[in-house]
mmCIF file of C-alpha atoms in Angstrom:
data_model
loop_
_atom_site.group_PDB
_atom_site.id
_atom_site.type_symbol
_atom_site.label_atom_id
_atom_site.label_comp_id
_atom_site.label_asym_id
_atom_site.label_seq_id
_atom_site.Cartn_x
_atom_site.Cartn_y
_atom_site.Cartn_z
ATOM 1 C CA MET H 7 115.940 99.677 106.118
ATOM 2 C CA LEU H 8 113.778 102.120 104.208
ATOM 3 C CA THR H 9 115.785 104.935 102.600
ATOM 4 C CA GLU H 10 115.693 108.066 103.732
ATOM 5 C CA SER H 11 113.141 109.156 101.407
ATOM 6 C CA GLU H 12 110.966 106.579 102.468
ATOM 7 C CA ARG H 13 110.368 107.416 106.393
ATOM 8 C CA LEU H 14 109.448 110.291 108.232
ATOM 9 C CA ALA H 15 111.788 112.268 110.077
ATOM 10 C CA ARG H 16 110.636 115.598 110.989
ATOM 11 C CA ARG H 17 107.745 117.098 113.376
ATOM 12 C CA ARG H 18 106.283 118.888 110.991
ATOM 13 C CA ASP H 19 105.450 115.304 108.790
ATOM 14 C CA PHE H 20 103.615 114.298 112.044
ATOM 15 C CA ALA H 21 102.004 116.748 113.065
ATOM 16 C CA ALA H 22 100.804 116.592 109.129
ATOM 17 C CA VAL H 23 99.616 112.580 109.761
ATOM 18 C CA TYR H 24 98.366 113.615 113.352
ATOM 19 C CA ALA H 25 96.349 116.917 111.633
ATOM 20 C CA ARG H 26 94.237 114.823 109.444
ATOM 21 C CA LYS H 27 92.555 112.554 111.837
ATOM 22 C CA ARG H 28 92.022 109.427 110.261
ATOM 23 C CA SER H 29 92.942 106.684 112.347
ATOM 24 C CA TRP H 30 92.548 103.021 112.405
ATOM 25 C CA ALA H 31 93.378 100.918 115.804
ATOM 26 C CA GLY H 32 94.039 97.213 116.707
ATOM 27 C CA PRO H 33 95.390 95.496 120.087
ATOM 28 C CA LEU H 34 99.499 96.396 119.027
ATOM 29 C CA LEU H 35 99.178 99.485 116.836
ATOM 30 C CA VAL H 36 97.463 102.340 116.260
ATOM 31 C CA LEU H 37 97.884 103.604 112.056
ATOM 32 C CA TYR H 38 97.657 106.817 111.034
ATOM 33 C CA VAL H 39 97.522 107.780 108.143
ATOM 34 C CA ARG H 40 97.529 111.007 105.821
ATOM 35 C CA ARG H 41 97.304 110.642 101.367
ATOM 36 C CA TYR H 42 98.059 112.039 98.173
ATOM 37 C CA LEU H 43 96.063 113.903 95.543
ATOM 38 C CA GLU H 44 96.743 112.292 92.802
ATOM 39 C CA GLU H 45 99.339 114.939 91.155
ATOM 40 C CA GLU H 46 101.510 114.900 94.439
ATOM 41 C CA ALA H 47 101.744 111.008 94.477
ATOM 42 C CA ALA H 48 103.302 110.702 91.125
ATOM 43 C CA VAL H 49 105.687 112.639 93.673
ATOM 44 C CA VAL H 50 105.545 111.032 97.143
ATOM 45 C CA THR H 51 104.902 107.274 96.912
ATOM 46 C CA ARG H 52 105.132 106.397 100.476
ATOM 47 C CA ARG H 53 106.308 107.872 103.789
ATOM 48 C CA PHE H 54 106.772 105.791 106.915
ATOM 49 C CA GLY H 55 107.470 106.986 110.549
ATOM 50 C CA PHE H 56 107.102 105.154 114.310
ATOM 51 C CA SER H 57 106.307 106.514 117.664
ATOM 52 C CA VAL H 58 106.588 104.261 120.828
ATOM 53 C CA SER H 59 106.574 105.798 123.755
ATOM 54 C CA LYS H 60 107.896 104.619 126.872
ATOM 55 C CA LYS H 61 104.975 103.370 128.162
ATOM 56 C CA VAL H 62 106.093 100.228 125.944
ATOM 57 C CA GLY H 63 108.691 99.390 127.891
ATOM 58 C CA LYS H 64 112.458 99.819 128.124
ATOM 59 C CA ALA H 65 114.224 101.697 125.623
ATOM 60 C CA HIS H 66 115.972 97.882 123.935
ATOM 61 C CA ASP H 67 111.908 97.019 124.218
ATOM 62 C CA ARG H 68 111.569 100.050 122.240
ATOM 63 C CA ASN H 69 114.228 99.994 119.936
ATOM 64 C CA ARG H 70 113.200 96.291 119.016
ATOM 65 C CA VAL H 71 109.085 97.321 117.958
ATOM 66 C CA LYS H 72 110.762 100.538 115.970
ATOM 67 C CA ARG H 73 113.165 97.191 114.368
ATOM 68 C CA ARG H 74 110.906 95.245 113.179
ATOM 69 C CA LEU H 75 107.781 97.343 112.305
ATOM 70 C CA ARG H 76 110.466 99.277 109.587
ATOM 71 C CA GLU H 77 111.445 96.263 108.777
ATOM 72 C CA ILE H 78 108.127 94.763 108.186
ATOM 73 C CA CYS H 79 107.190 97.841 106.430
ATOM 74 C CA ARG H 80 110.209 97.487 103.631
ATOM 75 C CA LEU H 81 109.318 93.866 102.818
ATOM 76 C CA HIS H 82 105.832 94.950 102.329
ATOM 77 C CA SER H 83 106.376 97.901 100.520
ATOM 78 C CA LEU H 84 105.592 96.760 97.445
ATOM 79 C CA ASP H 85 102.140 95.360 98.825
ATOM 80 C CA TRP H 86 100.378 98.558 99.139
ATOM 81 C CA CYS H 87 99.538 101.098 96.663
ATOM 82 C CA GLY H 88 101.076 104.461 97.127
ATOM 83 C CA GLY H 89 100.966 108.288 97.516
ATOM 84 C CA PHE H 90 100.485 108.134 101.535
ATOM 85 C CA ASP H 91 102.348 108.977 105.184
ATOM 86 C CA ALA H 92 101.621 106.988 107.696
ATOM 87 C CA VAL H 93 102.373 106.940 111.228
ATOM 88 C CA PHE H 94 102.492 103.728 113.598
ATOM 89 C CA VAL H 95 101.964 104.369 117.334
ATOM 90 C CA ALA H 96 102.829 101.060 119.545
ATOM 91 C CA ARG H 97 100.484 99.866 122.236
ATOM 92 C CA SER H 98 101.960 98.633 125.126
ATOM 93 C CA GLY H 99 101.562 95.025 124.164
ATOM 94 C CA ALA H 100 103.645 95.249 120.977
ATOM 95 C CA ALA H 101 107.556 95.621 123.305
ATOM 96 C CA ASP H 102 106.027 91.631 124.522
ATOM 97 C CA ALA H 103 104.255 90.246 120.019
ATOM 98 C CA GLU H 104 106.225 88.004 118.225
ATOM 99 C CA TYR H 105 107.489 89.381 114.879
ATOM 100 C CA SER H 106 104.542 87.203 113.403
ATOM 101 C CA ALA H 107 102.356 88.996 115.562
ATOM 102 C CA LEU H 108 103.139 92.283 114.722
ATOM 103 C CA GLU H 109 103.187 91.494 110.997
ATOM 104 C CA ALA H 110 99.827 90.547 110.841
ATOM 105 C CA ALA H 111 98.912 93.490 113.092
ATOM 106 C CA VAL H 112 100.076 96.013 110.227
ATOM 107 C CA GLY H 113 98.829 93.900 107.268
ATOM 108 C CA HIS H 114 95.633 94.045 108.734
ATOM 109 C CA LEU H 115 95.359 98.124 109.677
ATOM 110 C CA MET H 116 96.563 98.702 105.821
ATOM 111 C CA VAL H 117 94.026 96.851 105.027
ATOM 112 C CA ARG H 118 91.122 98.726 106.897
ATOM 113 C CA ALA H 119 92.867 101.753 105.821
ATOM 114 C CA GLY H 120 92.540 101.000 102.016
ATOM 115 C CA LEU H 121 95.798 100.728 101.265
ATOM 116 C CA ARG H 122 96.465 97.295 100.267
ATOM 117 C CA ALA H 123 97.447 97.469 96.708
ATOM 118 C CA VAL H 124 95.209 94.875 94.328
ATOM 119 C CA ARG H 125 98.248 92.983 92.468
ATOM 120 C CA GLU H 126 96.954 91.041 88.810
ATOM 121 C CA ALA H 127 97.344 87.676 89.096
ATOM 122 C CA GLU H 128 100.628 85.711 88.753
ATOM 123 C CA PRO H 129 100.860 83.337 86.271
ATOM 124 C CA PRO H 130 101.323 79.880 87.058
ATOM 125 C CA LYS H 131 104.369 78.647 86.252
ATOM 126 C CA PRO H 132 104.742 75.523 84.697
ATOM 127 C CA GLY H 133 105.589 72.466 86.514
ATOM 128 C CA PRO H 134 107.722 69.675 86.511
#
């Protein structure tokens, strides 16, 4: 589960992200991003918000999509560089999508947005 400091909860936080008008769209999701300046990025790492409308499906379908997106962001949070707020808006096909398809869509949008962190190559593990 994402911690409270990693979640967008207030309407004004979502509005600030939407106001930046930086978005990337895919077949399952739309990603809106607000980046922070380097000085601000030291204080705020990364925060995620999720918007799933009734177009996606009934309440249990919308909740499943949000749970999956939260888990994907939690598992991959170290893969992304810090200093941004991101809002994922689910499209109607997201409710029927497999977990792996949502995971691939999130990763693809984060790469397109330039938020993928460059990890140093891990040293090879010694063989037997």
